[in-house]
Coordinates of C-alpha atoms in Angstrom, one line a residue:
X802 CA -16.9 -36.9 1.5
X803 CA -13.9 -37.6 -0.8
X804 CA -10.5 -36.3 0.4
X805 CA -8.8 -37.2 -2.9
X806 CA -6.7 -34.4 -4.4
X807 CA -5.0 -34.2 -7.8
X808 CA -1.8 -32.1 -8.2
X809 CA -0.8 -31.3 -11.8
X810 CA 2.5 -29.5 -12.4
X811 CA 4.3 -28.0 -15.4
X812 CA 8.0 -27.5 -14.9
X813 CA 10.9 -26.8 -17.2
X814 CA 13.9 -27.0 -14.8
X815 CA 12.3 -29.0 -12.0
X816 CA 11.4 -26.2 -9.6
X817 CA 7.7 -26.6 -10.2
X818 CA 8.0 -30.3 -9.8
X819 CA 9.6 -29.9 -6.4
X820 CA 6.8 -27.6 -5.3
X821 CA 4.2 -30.1 -6.4
X822 CA 5.8 -32.8 -4.2
X823 CA 6.0 -30.2 -1.4
X824 CA 2.2 -29.7 -1.7
X825 CA 1.7 -33.5 -1.7
X826 CA 3.9 -33.9 1.5
X827 CA 2.0 -31.2 3.4
X828 CA -1.4 -32.5 2.4
X829 CA -0.5 -36.0 3.3
X830 CA 0.3 -34.8 6.8
X831 CA -3.4 -33.8 6.9
X832 CA -4.3 -37.3 5.7
X833 CA -5.4 -36.3 2.2
X834 CA -5.0 -38.8 -0.6
X835 CA -2.8 -37.0 -3.2
X836 CA -1.8 -37.9 -6.7
X837 CA 0.9 -36.0 -8.6
X838 CA 1.4 -35.9 -12.3
X839 CA 3.2 -33.7 -14.9
X840 CA 0.4 -32.2 -16.9
X841 CA 1.3 -34.0 -20.1
X842 CA 1.5 -37.3 -18.2
X843 CA -2.1 -37.0 -17.0
X844 CA -5.0 -38.5 -18.9
X845 CA -6.9 -35.4 -19.8
X846 CA -10.1 -37.3 -20.5
X847 CA -10.4 -37.9 -16.8
X848 CA -10.1 -34.2 -15.8
X849 CA -13.9 -33.5 -15.9
X850 CA -14.4 -36.2 -13.3
X851 CA -11.9 -34.7 -10.8
X852 CA -13.2 -32.8 -7.8
X853 CA -10.2 -30.9 -6.4
X854 CA -7.2 -30.1 -8.6
X855 CA -4.1 -28.0 -7.6
X856 CA -2.1 -26.7 -10.6
X857 CA 1.6 -25.7 -10.3
X858 CA 2.7 -23.9 -13.5
X859 CA 6.1 -22.4 -14.4
X860 CA 6.6 -19.8 -17.1
X861 CA 9.5 -20.2 -19.4
X862 CA 11.2 -18.1 -22.0
X863 CA 9.1 -15.2 -23.1
X864 CA 5.8 -16.4 -21.7
X865 CA 5.9 -20.0 -23.0
X866 CA 4.5 -23.0 -21.2
X867 CA 7.0 -25.7 -20.1
X868 CA 7.6 -28.6 -22.4
X869 CA 5.6 -31.0 -20.2
X870 CA 2.6 -28.8 -20.5
X871 CA 2.3 -28.2 -24.2
X872 CA 0.0 -31.0 -25.1
X873 CA -2.2 -30.3 -22.0
X874 CA -2.4 -26.6 -22.9
X875 CA -3.2 -27.3 -26.6
X876 CA -6.1 -29.5 -25.5
X877 CA -7.5 -26.9 -23.1
X878 CA -7.4 -24.3 -25.9
X879 CA -9.6 -26.4 -28.3
X880 CA -12.5 -24.3 -29.5
X881 CA -14.9 -27.3 -29.5
X882 CA -14.7 -27.8 -25.7
X883 CA -18.1 -27.1 -24.0
X884 CA -18.1 -24.1 -21.8
X885 CA -19.3 -26.2 -18.9
X886 CA -17.0 -29.3 -19.4
X887 CA -15.1 -28.6 -16.1
X888 CA -18.1 -27.5 -14.0
X889 CA -17.4 -30.3 -11.5
X890 CA -13.8 -29.3 -11.0
X891 CA -12.7 -27.0 -8.1
X892 CA -9.2 -25.7 -8.6
X893 CA -6.4 -23.3 -7.5
X894 CA -3.2 -22.3 -9.3
X895 CA 0.3 -21.4 -8.2
X896 CA 2.7 -19.9 -10.7
X897 CA 6.5 -19.8 -10.8
X898 CA 7.9 -16.8 -12.6
X899 CA 10.5 -14.1 -12.7
X900 CA 9.5 -10.4 -12.7
X901 CA 12.7 -9.7 -14.7
X902 CA 10.7 -11.0 -17.7
X903 CA 8.0 -8.9 -19.4
X904 CA 5.4 -11.7 -19.3
X905 CA 5.7 -12.4 -15.6
X906 CA 3.9 -15.6 -14.6
X907 CA 1.8 -15.4 -17.8
X908 CA 1.4 -19.2 -17.9
X909 CA -0.3 -19.4 -14.5
X910 CA -2.5 -16.4 -15.3
X911 CA -3.7 -17.8 -18.7
X912 CA -4.3 -21.3 -17.1
X913 CA -6.4 -19.8 -14.4
X914 CA -8.5 -17.8 -16.9
X915 CA -9.0 -20.8 -19.2
X916 CA -10.1 -23.1 -16.4
X917 CA -12.7 -20.5 -15.5
X918 CA -13.9 -20.3 -19.1
X919 CA -14.4 -24.0 -19.1
X920 CA -16.7 -23.9 -16.1
X921 CA -14.3 -24.8 -13.3
X922 CA -14.5 -23.0 -10.0
X923 CA -11.6 -21.4 -8.2
X924 CA -11.8 -22.3 -4.5
X925 CA -8.6 -20.5 -3.4
X926 CA -6.6 -17.5 -4.4
X927 CA -4.0 -17.7 -7.2
X928 CA -0.4 -17.5 -6.1
X929 CA 2.3 -16.0 -8.2
X930 CA 5.9 -16.7 -7.0
X931 CA 8.7 -14.4 -8.1
X932 CA 12.3 -15.6 -8.5
X933 CA 13.5 -12.1 -8.1
X934 CA 12.4 -11.9 -4.4
X935 CA 15.4 -12.2 -2.0
X936 CA 13.7 -15.4 -0.5
X937 CA 12.9 -16.7 -4.0
X938 CA 9.7 -18.4 -5.0
X939 CA 9.2 -19.6 -1.3
X940 CA 8.4 -16.0 -0.3
X941 CA 5.0 -16.4 -1.9
X942 CA 4.7 -20.1 -1.9
X943 CA 4.9 -20.6 1.9
X944 CA 2.0 -18.4 2.9
X945 CA 0.0 -19.6 -0.2
X946 CA 0.5 -23.2 0.8
X947 CA -0.4 -22.5 4.5
X948 CA -3.6 -20.8 3.4
X949 CA -4.4 -23.6 1.0
X950 CA -4.2 -26.2 3.7
X951 CA -6.4 -24.2 6.0
X952 CA -8.9 -23.8 3.2
X953 CA -9.0 -27.5 2.4
X954 CA -9.3 -28.5 6.1
X955 CA -12.3 -26.2 6.5
X956 CA -13.9 -27.8 3.4
X957 CA -12.8 -31.4 4.2
X958 CA -12.4 -31.7 8.0
X959 CA -10.4 -34.5 9.4
X960 CA -12.3 -37.6 10.7
X961 CA -12.5 -37.5 14.5
X962 CA -10.0 -40.3 15.0
X963 CA -7.3 -38.5 13.0
X964 CA -5.1 -35.4 13.6
X965 CA -2.6 -33.5 11.6
X966 CA 0.9 -35.0 11.9
X967 CA 3.1 -32.6 13.8
X968 CA 6.1 -30.8 12.2
X969 CA 8.4 -32.6 14.7
X970 CA 7.5 -36.0 13.4
X971 CA 9.9 -37.5 10.9
X972 CA 7.8 -38.6 7.8
X973 CA 8.5 -42.0 6.3
X974 CA 11.0 -42.0 3.4
X975 CA 9.7 -42.0 -0.1
X976 CA 12.5 -44.3 -1.3
X977 CA 14.0 -47.7 -0.3
X978 CA 17.7 -48.1 -1.0
X979 CA 18.8 -51.8 -1.2
X980 CA 22.5 -52.5 -0.9
X981 CA 23.1 -55.5 -3.2
X982 CA 25.3 -58.4 -2.3
X983 CA 29.0 -58.3 -2.8
X984 CA 29.9 -59.2 -6.3
X985 CA 26.8 -57.7 -7.8
X986 CA 27.4 -56.1 -11.1
X987 CA 26.5 -52.4 -11.5
X988 CA 25.0 -51.1 -14.7
X989 CA 26.6 -48.0 -16.0
X990 CA 23.7 -45.5 -16.4
X991 CA 25.3 -44.2 -19.5
X992 CA 25.2 -47.6 -21.0
X993 CA 21.8 -48.7 -19.7
X994 CA 20.2 -45.4 -20.7
X995 CA 22.2 -43.8 -23.6
X996 CA 22.8 -40.8 -21.4
X997 CA 21.4 -39.6 -18.0
X998 CA 19.6 -36.9 -20.0
X999 CA 17.8 -39.7 -22.0
X1000 CA 16.4 -41.0 -18.7
X1001 CA 15.3 -37.6 -17.7
X1002 CA 13.4 -37.0 -20.9
X1003 CA 12.0 -40.4 -21.4
X1004 CA 8.6 -39.1 -20.1
X1005 CA 8.6 -36.1 -22.4
X1006 CA 8.9 -37.4 -26.0
X1007 CA 10.2 -40.7 -27.3
X1008 CA 11.7 -39.0 -30.4
X1009 CA 13.9 -36.8 -28.2
X1010 CA 14.7 -39.9 -26.1
X1011 CA 16.2 -41.7 -29.1
X1012 CA 18.3 -38.7 -30.1
X1013 CA 20.4 -38.4 -26.9
X1014 CA 24.1 -38.7 -27.6
X1015 CA 27.5 -38.6 -25.8
X1016 CA 29.2 -36.0 -28.0
X1017 CA 33.1 -36.0 -28.0
X1018 CA 34.7 -32.7 -27.4
X1019 CA 36.6 -31.4 -30.5
X1020 CA 37.7 -28.1 -29.2
X1021 CA 37.3 -26.0 -26.0
X1022 CA 39.0 -22.6 -26.2
X1023 CA 38.7 -19.4 -24.2
X1024 CA 37.3 -16.4 -26.2
X1025 CA 38.1 -13.7 -23.6
X1026 CA 41.7 -12.9 -22.4
X1027 CA 42.9 -14.6 -19.2
X1028 CA 43.1 -11.2 -17.7
X1029 CA 39.4 -10.5 -18.1
X1030 CA 37.2 -11.3 -15.2
X1031 CA 34.5 -13.0 -17.3
X1032 CA 35.6 -16.3 -18.9
X1033 CA 33.7 -17.1 -22.1
X1034 CA 34.4 -20.3 -23.9
X1035 CA 33.8 -21.6 -27.4
X1036 CA 33.1 -25.4 -27.4
X1037 CA 32.9 -27.6 -30.4
X1038 CA 31.4 -31.1 -30.3
X1039 CA 31.3 -33.9 -32.7
X1040 CA 28.0 -35.3 -33.9
X1041 CA 29.6 -38.1 -36.0
X1042 CA 27.5 -41.3 -35.7
X1043 CA 24.7 -39.6 -33.8
X1044 CA 22.2 -38.9 -36.6
X1045 CA 21.5 -35.6 -34.8
X1046 CA 20.2 -32.7 -37.0
X1047 CA 19.5 -29.1 -36.0
X1048 CA 18.4 -25.8 -37.5
X1049 CA 19.6 -22.3 -36.7
X1050 CA 17.9 -21.2 -33.5
X1051 CA 17.8 -24.6 -31.9
X1052 CA 19.0 -25.3 -28.4
X1053 CA 21.7 -27.8 -27.2
X1054 CA 20.7 -29.5 -24.0
X1055 CA 23.6 -30.6 -21.8
X1056 CA 23.5 -33.1 -18.9
X1057 CA 26.3 -32.0 -16.5
X1058 CA 27.9 -34.0 -13.7
X1059 CA 29.4 -33.4 -10.4
X1060 CA 33.1 -33.2 -9.7
X1061 CA 34.3 -36.7 -8.7
X1062 CA 36.6 -35.5 -6.0
X1063 CA 33.7 -33.6 -4.4
X1064 CA 31.5 -36.7 -4.7
X1065 CA 34.1 -38.8 -2.9
X1066 CA 34.4 -36.3 0.0
X1067 CA 30.7 -36.3 0.5
X1068 CA 30.4 -40.1 0.3
X1069 CA 33.1 -40.4 3.0
X1070 CA 31.2 -37.8 5.2
X1071 CA 28.0 -39.9 5.0
X1072 CA 29.9 -43.1 5.9
X1073 CA 29.1 -44.8 2.5
X1074 CA 31.2 -47.1 0.4
X1075 CA 31.6 -45.6 -3.1
X1076 CA 31.9 -49.0 -4.6
X1077 CA 28.7 -50.5 -3.0
X1078 CA 26.1 -51.5 -5.6
X1079 CA 22.6 -50.2 -4.8
X1080 CA 19.2 -50.3 -6.2
X1081 CA 16.6 -47.6 -5.5
X1082 CA 12.8 -48.0 -5.6
X1083 CA 10.0 -45.7 -4.4
X1084 CA 7.9 -47.0 -1.5
X1085 CA 4.5 -48.3 -2.4
X1086 CA 2.5 -45.1 -1.4
X1087 CA 4.9 -42.8 -3.3
X1088 CA 4.9 -44.4 -6.7
X1089 CA 4.4 -40.9 -8.2
X1090 CA 8.0 -39.9 -7.5
X1091 CA 9.4 -42.7 -9.8
X1092 CA 8.7 -40.5 -12.8
X1093 CA 11.0 -37.8 -11.5
X1094 CA 13.8 -40.1 -10.5
X1095 CA 14.8 -42.0 -13.6
X1096 CA 17.5 -44.0 -11.9
X1097 CA 15.0 -46.1 -10.0
X1098 CA 15.5 -49.8 -10.6
X1099 CA 19.0 -49.4 -12.1
X1100 CA 21.7 -51.2 -10.2
X1101 CA 24.6 -48.6 -9.8
X1102 CA 27.4 -47.8 -7.5
X1103 CA 27.1 -45.2 -4.8
X1104 CA 29.7 -43.1 -6.7
X1105 CA 27.7 -43.3 -9.9
X1106 CA 24.7 -41.9 -8.0
X1107 CA 26.6 -39.0 -6.5
X1108 CA 28.6 -38.2 -9.7
X1109 CA 25.7 -38.2 -12.1
X1110 CA 22.4 -37.7 -10.3
X1111 CA 22.4 -36.1 -6.8
X1112 CA 22.7 -32.3 -7.1
X1113 CA 24.6 -31.7 -3.9
X1114 CA 25.6 -28.3 -5.4
X1115 CA 22.0 -27.1 -5.2
X1116 CA 20.7 -24.6 -2.6
X1117 CA 18.8 -26.7 0.0
X1118 CA 15.1 -25.9 0.8
X1119 CA 13.7 -25.6 4.3
X1120 CA 12.4 -29.2 4.2
X1121 CA 16.0 -30.4 3.9
X1122 CA 16.9 -28.7 7.2
X1123 CA 13.9 -30.0 8.9
X1124 CA 14.7 -33.6 7.9
X1125 CA 18.4 -33.2 8.6
X1126 CA 17.6 -32.0 12.2
X1127 CA 16.3 -35.5 13.1
X1128 CA 19.7 -37.0 12.5
X1129 CA 21.9 -34.5 14.3
X1130 CA 23.6 -36.0 17.4
X1131 CA 25.1 -32.7 18.7
X1132 CA 22.5 -30.7 20.6
X1133 CA 23.6 -27.3 19.3
X1134 CA 23.6 -28.4 15.7
X1135 CA 20.1 -30.0 16.1
X1136 CA 18.7 -26.8 17.6
X1137 CA 20.2 -24.7 14.8
X1138 CA 18.8 -26.9 12.1
X1139 CA 15.4 -26.8 13.8
X1140 CA 15.6 -23.0 13.8
X1141 CA 16.3 -22.9 10.1
X1142 CA 13.3 -25.1 9.4
X1143 CA 10.8 -22.8 11.3
X1144 CA 8.1 -21.1 9.2
X1145 CA 8.2 -18.0 11.4
X1146 CA 9.7 -14.7 10.2
X1147 CA 12.6 -15.3 12.5
X1148 CA 13.2 -18.7 11.1
X1149 CA 13.0 -17.4 7.5
X1150 CA 15.4 -14.6 8.3
X1151 CA 18.0 -17.0 9.9
X1152 CA 17.7 -19.3 6.9
X1153 CA 18.2 -16.4 4.5
X1154 CA 21.3 -15.2 6.3
X1155 CA 22.9 -18.6 6.5
X1156 CA 21.9 -20.3 3.3
X1157 CA 20.1 -18.2 0.7
X1158 CA 22.1 -15.0 0.7
X1159 CA 25.4 -16.9 1.0
X1160 CA 24.3 -19.5 -1.6
X1161 CA 25.4 -22.5 0.6
X1162 CA 25.0 -25.8 -1.1
X1163 CA 23.7 -29.1 0.2
X1164 CA 27.3 -30.4 0.5
X1165 CA 28.4 -27.4 2.4
X1166 CA 25.5 -27.6 4.9
X1167 CA 26.2 -31.3 5.4
X1168 CA 29.9 -30.5 6.3
X1169 CA 28.9 -27.6 8.5
X1170 CA 26.5 -29.9 10.4
X1171 CA 28.7 -33.0 10.4
X1172 CA 27.0 -34.7 13.3
X1173 CA 23.9 -35.1 11.2
X1174 CA 24.5 -38.1 8.9
X1175 CA 21.4 -38.2 6.7
X1176 CA 20.5 -41.7 5.4
X1177 CA 20.6 -42.1 1.7
X1178 CA 16.8 -42.7 1.5
X1179 CA 16.1 -39.2 2.8
X1180 CA 18.9 -37.6 0.8
X1181 CA 17.2 -38.8 -2.3
X1182 CA 13.9 -37.2 -1.2
X1183 CA 15.3 -33.8 0.0
X1184 CA 17.9 -33.1 -2.7
X1185 CA 17.0 -32.6 -6.3
X1186 CA 18.6 -34.5 -9.2
X1187 CA 21.0 -32.7 -11.6
X1188 CA 18.9 -31.0 -14.2
X1189 CA 19.9 -30.5 -17.9
X1190 CA 21.1 -27.1 -18.9
X1191 CA 20.2 -25.4 -22.2
X1192 CA 22.6 -23.5 -24.5
X1193 CA 21.8 -21.7 -27.8
X1194 CA 23.6 -23.4 -30.6
X1195 CA 26.2 -21.1 -32.1
X1196 CA 27.0 -22.9 -35.4
X1197 CA 25.3 -23.8 -38.6
X1198 CA 25.1 -27.5 -39.5
X1199 CA 25.5 -26.7 -43.2
X1200 CA 28.7 -24.7 -42.5
X1201 CA 30.0 -27.2 -40.0
X1202 CA 28.8 -30.7 -41.0
X1203 CA 28.5 -33.2 -38.1
X1204 CA 29.5 -30.6 -35.5
X1205 CA 27.6 -28.4 -33.0
X1206 CA 29.1 -25.4 -31.2
X1207 CA 28.1 -23.6 -28.1
X1208 CA 29.2 -20.3 -26.5
X1209 CA 29.5 -20.6 -22.7
X1210 CA 29.9 -17.8 -20.1
X1211 CA 31.4 -19.5 -17.1
X1212 CA 29.5 -18.6 -13.9
X1213 CA 31.8 -17.5 -11.1
X1214 CA 31.0 -15.1 -8.3
X1215 CA 31.9 -14.1 -4.8
X1216 CA 29.4 -14.4 -1.9
X1217 CA 28.8 -11.7 0.7
X1218 CA 31.3 -13.5 2.9
X1219 CA 33.9 -13.4 0.1
X1220 CA 33.7 -17.1 -0.7
X1221 CA 34.3 -18.1 -4.4
X1222 CA 31.5 -20.0 -6.1
X1223 CA 31.2 -21.6 -9.5
X1224 CA 28.3 -22.8 -11.6
X1225 CA 28.0 -26.6 -11.7
X1226 CA 27.5 -26.9 -15.5
X1227 CA 29.6 -24.1 -16.8
X1228 CA 32.5 -24.8 -14.5
X1229 CA 32.4 -28.5 -15.6
X1230 CA 32.3 -27.5 -19.2
X1231 CA 35.2 -25.1 -18.9
X1232 CA 37.5 -27.9 -17.8
X1233 CA 36.7 -30.5 -20.5
X1234 CA 39.4 -31.1 -23.0
X1235 CA 39.5 -32.8 -26.4
X1236 CA 42.9 -34.4 -25.8
X1237 CA 41.5 -36.2 -22.8
X1238 CA 38.9 -37.9 -24.9
X1239 CA 36.0 -36.4 -22.9
X1240 CA 32.4 -36.3 -24.1
X1241 CA 29.2 -34.5 -23.2
X1242 CA 25.7 -36.0 -22.9
X1243 CA 23.5 -33.9 -25.2
X1244 CA 20.4 -33.7 -27.2
X1245 CA 18.8 -31.1 -29.4
X1246 CA 15.7 -29.1 -28.6
X1247 CA 13.8 -26.9 -31.0
X1248 CA 14.3 -23.2 -30.2
X1249 CA 11.9 -20.2 -30.3
X1250 CA 13.7 -18.4 -33.2
X1251 CA 13.4 -19.4 -36.8
X1252 CA 15.1 -17.9 -39.9
X1253 CA 12.8 -16.8 -42.8
X1254 CA 13.0 -19.1 -45.7
X1255 CA 14.0 -16.3 -48.1
X1256 CA 17.7 -15.5 -47.5
X1257 CA 17.1 -12.0 -48.9
X1258 CA 14.4 -11.3 -46.3
X1259 CA 16.1 -8.7 -44.0
X1260 CA 16.9 -9.8 -40.4
X1261 CA 17.8 -7.5 -37.5
X1262 CA 19.8 -9.3 -34.8
X1263 CA 20.3 -7.8 -31.3
X1264 CA 22.6 -10.0 -29.2
X1265 CA 24.7 -8.4 -26.4
X1266 CA 27.3 -10.7 -24.7
X1267 CA 26.7 -14.4 -25.2
X1268 CA 23.3 -13.5 -26.6
X1269 CA 25.1 -13.3 -29.9
X1270 CA 25.5 -17.1 -29.9
X1271 CA 22.4 -18.1 -31.9
X1272 CA 23.1 -15.2 -34.3
X1273 CA 26.4 -16.7 -35.2
X1274 CA 24.4 -19.8 -36.3
X1275 CA 22.0 -17.5 -38.2
X1276 CA 24.7 -15.7 -40.0
X1277 CA 26.7 -18.8 -40.9
X1278 CA 23.6 -20.4 -42.3
X1279 CA 22.5 -17.4 -44.4
X1280 CA 26.0 -16.6 -45.7
X1281 CA 26.8 -20.2 -46.5
X1282 CA 23.5 -20.7 -48.3
X1283 CA 24.0 -17.4 -50.3
X1284 CA 27.5 -18.2 -51.4
X1285 CA 26.7 -21.8 -52.2
X1286 CA 23.8 -20.7 -54.4
X1287 CA 26.2 -18.5 -56.4
X1288 CA 29.0 -21.1 -56.5
X1289 CA 27.5 -24.6 -56.5
X1290 CA 30.4 -26.9 -57.2
X1291 CA 31.6 -29.4 -54.6
X1292 CA 35.1 -27.8 -54.6
X1293 CA 33.7 -24.4 -53.8
X1294 CA 31.4 -25.9 -51.2
X1295 CA 34.5 -27.3 -49.4
X1296 CA 36.2 -23.8 -49.6
X1297 CA 33.1 -22.2 -48.1
X1298 CA 33.0 -24.7 -45.2
X1299 CA 36.6 -23.9 -44.5
X1300 CA 36.0 -20.1 -44.8
X1301 CA 33.2 -20.3 -42.2
X1302 CA 35.1 -22.5 -39.9
X1303 CA 36.4 -21.2 -36.5
X1304 CA 39.5 -19.1 -36.6
X1305 CA 42.8 -20.8 -36.1
X1306 CA 44.7 -21.2 -32.9
X1307 CA 45.2 -17.5 -32.2
X1308 CA 45.1 -16.4 -28.6
X1309 CA 42.1 -14.8 -27.1
X1310 CA 44.2 -11.6 -26.5
X1311 CA 45.2 -11.3 -30.2
X1312 CA 41.6 -11.9 -31.3
X1313 CA 40.2 -9.3 -29.0
X1314 CA 42.9 -6.7 -30.0
X1315 CA 41.6 -6.9 -33.6
X1316 CA 38.2 -5.6 -32.4
X1317 CA 39.0 -2.0 -32.8
X1318 CA 40.2 -2.6 -36.4
X1319 CA 36.9 -4.3 -37.0
X1320 CA 35.0 -1.3 -35.7
X1321 CA 36.9 0.9 -38.2
X1322 CA 35.5 -1.1 -41.1
X1323 CA 31.9 -0.5 -40.2
X1324 CA 31.6 2.8 -42.1
X1325 CA 32.4 0.9 -45.3
X1326 CA 29.0 -0.8 -45.3
X1327 CA 26.8 1.9 -43.8
X1328 CA 25.5 3.5 -47.0
X1329 CA 23.7 0.4 -48.2
X1330 CA 23.0 -2.2 -45.4
X1331 CA 23.1 -5.9 -46.0
X1332 CA 20.0 -8.0 -45.4
X1333 CA 21.9 -9.2 -42.3
X1334 CA 22.0 -6.6 -39.6
X1335 CA 23.7 -7.3 -36.2
X1336 CA 23.8 -5.1 -33.1
X1337 CA 26.3 -6.5 -30.6
X1338 CA 27.2 -5.1 -27.2
X1339 CA 29.9 -5.8 -24.6
X1340 CA 32.0 -3.9 -22.1
X1341 CA 35.4 -3.6 -23.8
X1342 CA 36.5 -3.9 -27.4
X1343 CA 39.7 -5.5 -26.4
X1344 CA 38.3 -7.9 -23.8
X1345 CA 34.9 -9.4 -24.5
X1346 CA 34.1 -8.6 -28.1
X1347 CA 33.1 -12.2 -29.0
X1348 CA 33.9 -13.5 -32.5
X1349 CA 35.3 -10.2 -33.5
X1350 CA 37.4 -11.6 -36.4
X1351 CA 34.4 -13.6 -37.8
X1352 CA 32.2 -10.5 -37.9
X1353 CA 35.1 -8.5 -39.5
X1354 CA 35.3 -11.1 -42.3
X1355 CA 31.5 -10.9 -43.0
X1356 CA 31.6 -7.1 -43.0
X1357 CA 34.5 -7.0 -45.4
X1358 CA 32.7 -9.4 -47.8
X1359 CA 29.6 -7.3 -47.7
X1360 CA 27.5 -10.0 -46.0
X1361 CA 26.9 -8.1 -42.7
X1362 CA 26.0 -4.7 -41.5
X1363 CA 27.3 -4.3 -38.0
X1364 CA 27.0 -1.9 -35.0
X1365 CA 28.8 -2.5 -31.7
X1366 CA 28.3 -0.9 -28.4
X1367 CA 31.3 -1.0 -26.0
X1368 CA 29.7 0.1 -22.8
X1369 CA 32.9 0.7 -20.7
X1370 CA 35.4 2.1 -23.3
X1371 CA 34.4 5.7 -22.6
X1372 CA 33.2 7.8 -19.7
X1373 CA 29.5 7.5 -20.5
X1374 CA 28.0 4.0 -21.0
X1375 CA 26.7 3.0 -24.4
X1376 CA 24.3 0.1 -24.9
X1377 CA 22.8 -1.6 -27.9
X1378 CA 19.4 0.2 -27.4
X1379 CA 21.1 3.5 -28.0
X1380 CA 22.8 2.2 -31.1
X1381 CA 19.3 1.0 -32.3
X1382 CA 17.9 4.5 -32.0
X1383 CA 20.9 6.0 -33.7
X1384 CA 20.2 3.8 -36.7
X1385 CA 16.4 4.2 -36.4
X1386 CA 15.7 5.5 -39.9
X1387 CA 17.5 2.6 -41.6
X1388 CA 15.8 0.0 -39.2
X1389 CA 12.4 1.4 -39.9
X1390 CA 13.0 1.1 -43.7
X1391 CA 14.0 -2.5 -43.1
X1392 CA 10.9 -3.1 -41.1
X1393 CA 8.8 -1.7 -43.9
X1394 CA 10.6 -4.2 -46.2
X1395 CA 9.4 -7.1 -43.9
X1396 CA 12.4 -7.4 -41.7
X1397 CA 12.3 -9.9 -38.8
X1398 CA 13.7 -8.8 -35.5
X1399 CA 15.5 -11.3 -33.2
X1400 CA 16.6 -10.4 -29.6
X1401 CA 18.7 -12.7 -27.4
X1402 CA 20.6 -12.2 -24.1
X1403 CA 20.2 -11.6 -20.4
X1404 CA 16.7 -11.0 -19.2
X1405 CA 17.3 -8.4 -16.5
X1406 CA 16.9 -5.1 -18.4
X1407 CA 18.0 -5.6 -22.0
X1408 CA 14.8 -7.1 -23.6
X1409 CA 12.7 -4.4 -22.2
X1410 CA 15.1 -1.6 -23.2
X1411 CA 15.4 -2.9 -26.7
X1412 CA 11.7 -3.1 -27.1
X1413 CA 11.3 0.5 -25.9
X1414 CA 14.0 1.5 -28.5
X1415 CA 11.9 -0.1 -31.3
X1416 CA 8.8 1.7 -30.0
X1417 CA 10.7 5.0 -30.2
X1418 CA 11.8 4.2 -33.7
X1419 CA 8.2 3.4 -34.8
X1420 CA 6.9 6.6 -33.3
X1421 CA 9.7 8.8 -34.7
X1422 CA 10.2 7.4 -38.2
X1423 CA 6.8 5.7 -38.7
X1424 CA 5.0 8.7 -37.3
X1425 CA 2.9 6.5 -35.1
X1426 CA 1.2 7.5 -31.9
X1427 CA 2.3 5.7 -28.8
X1428 CA -0.7 3.3 -28.8
X1429 CA -0.3 2.7 -32.5
X1430 CA 3.4 1.8 -32.1
X1431 CA 2.5 -0.6 -29.3
X1432 CA -0.1 -2.3 -31.4
X1433 CA 2.3 -2.5 -34.4
X1434 CA 5.0 -4.1 -32.3
X1435 CA 2.6 -6.5 -30.6
X1436 CA 1.4 -7.6 -34.0
X1437 CA 5.0 -8.3 -35.0
X1438 CA 5.4 -10.4 -31.9
X1439 CA 2.3 -12.4 -32.6
X1440 CA 3.3 -13.0 -36.2
X1441 CA 6.8 -14.1 -35.0
X1442 CA 8.4 -11.1 -36.8
X1443 CA 9.7 -9.9 -33.4
X1444 CA 11.1 -12.8 -31.3
X1445 CA 12.9 -12.5 -28.0
X1446 CA 14.8 -15.3 -26.2
X1447 CA 16.3 -14.3 -22.9
X1448 CA 17.5 -15.9 -19.7
X1449 CA 18.1 -15.1 -16.1

């Protein structure tokens, strides 16, 4: 009886990939032979011959499959596939999702249903992890995996001469680290691979791989006053010499790096020489992991590895504590690490209190348990690599040739124990300066939102906070195109480019103080709305009204109809969804004229509340019943006339 198992994962940020290798590790303790592939890396023609397949699938955006699942999913959806083509396959599915999104875990649900339609048999229950749970995805994944192993062992018993490897046995490392002789020449990963992000995407799409670029910083200015608790920055990058192109609605992907001082401190703690040249390779039985560790085979210094690749600012998983316990030399520390790695309720509660709730990082744990010096081979296995981050592009390439802009809210917060924390990527971006000649590894990714080809087609934009970023791109593109079509000469084109450029070197305070004046101009354009309609929301007019001067200029020129909700400038809170309902009659008229609706911003409540507002508008002004309004809006979503892009 074959004990071969295939694990296929679809992962956008790497979390699903980590779970896939967790499954592999646990199954190999039971002596199963396990192969792991990203779905788009797997030869689909072999799927009908597989016997047992475990699928790990994340849901991204508003119910979209991850990038490394798109080809796989398109193939499964082909109408000419026989209904019994997967009748030999037995499968189970685990999904990663966030219940803050309307389409919670829809990718896993759809995959499970489609596999059944193609004749496959589900041998174990579907698991649906929720990022909103206080214990994260692991709250569902742990019992799901435990039950899965029990199910497989019942179906495929161990041979008599074998037994399950105990939890207190240190598994062999997946990697070998070779310290090269003195005098060996390291290869800068930025030079060998155009950027680290290129290496990370080389298994996704060769066209994207060629378009990675180290973009010089042109400008990095704060949009909010220094006195405001939320720091939001406007960053401009040069694309000169890159050949990169983008459309409004596209996404800029950034590959961040660790702080070099923090890297050096951790290197010293682990008794490593930062200037040692190393080469990393997967051990023979773990060749699958090479696809997820792009630095394999590249000679580099230890410092390069820690600066650019090892995400020691990530929150460690239970497996990290289990492995670390084997290297602790102080008894008390060893026992505590073992306690954190227990799968019991008590162990999970202890891990939650110490690590998850307090958001302790890998580096902080290593310093807390200083007697446990984890070898580099195991660090590479238990700590993820730094993943790329995505930002909506907030500029138009036509208005800003050879430039790309992003709008970045810097993540800073205080833990329950009053410790200050900062996001790896946004904190790093906030400190980059043009005068220091710094650059950012980037590439462009197609976004979900697309402008209509007709610039007179009405668009309704709802973007609270930094959700307004892609709509700055939309408006610049539409206004530039409209003015250019009525002007036409090269001289006028230059004037238009300058007119749509970023405001001069005014302070964030003076820019924000102009916000109230902007609000006073709104009534001038209310009788006859422009084809460009923007609903923006923030807390205070004078503190976080992003790009206030730019919107004011568009309103004054008749290019924009604007409504702003300042939620904290009065006793009762006002949000964009209330402003939508207040303007409901006008919005319904625009919808009747074929308007497209775009929503962007934080995923927690806003997308759901905005959608409810449009349902209310359809019922009140379209005189539709509740069910009719729901069908109408669903049809708009299917035809891409209502598009929502949100993030946690």
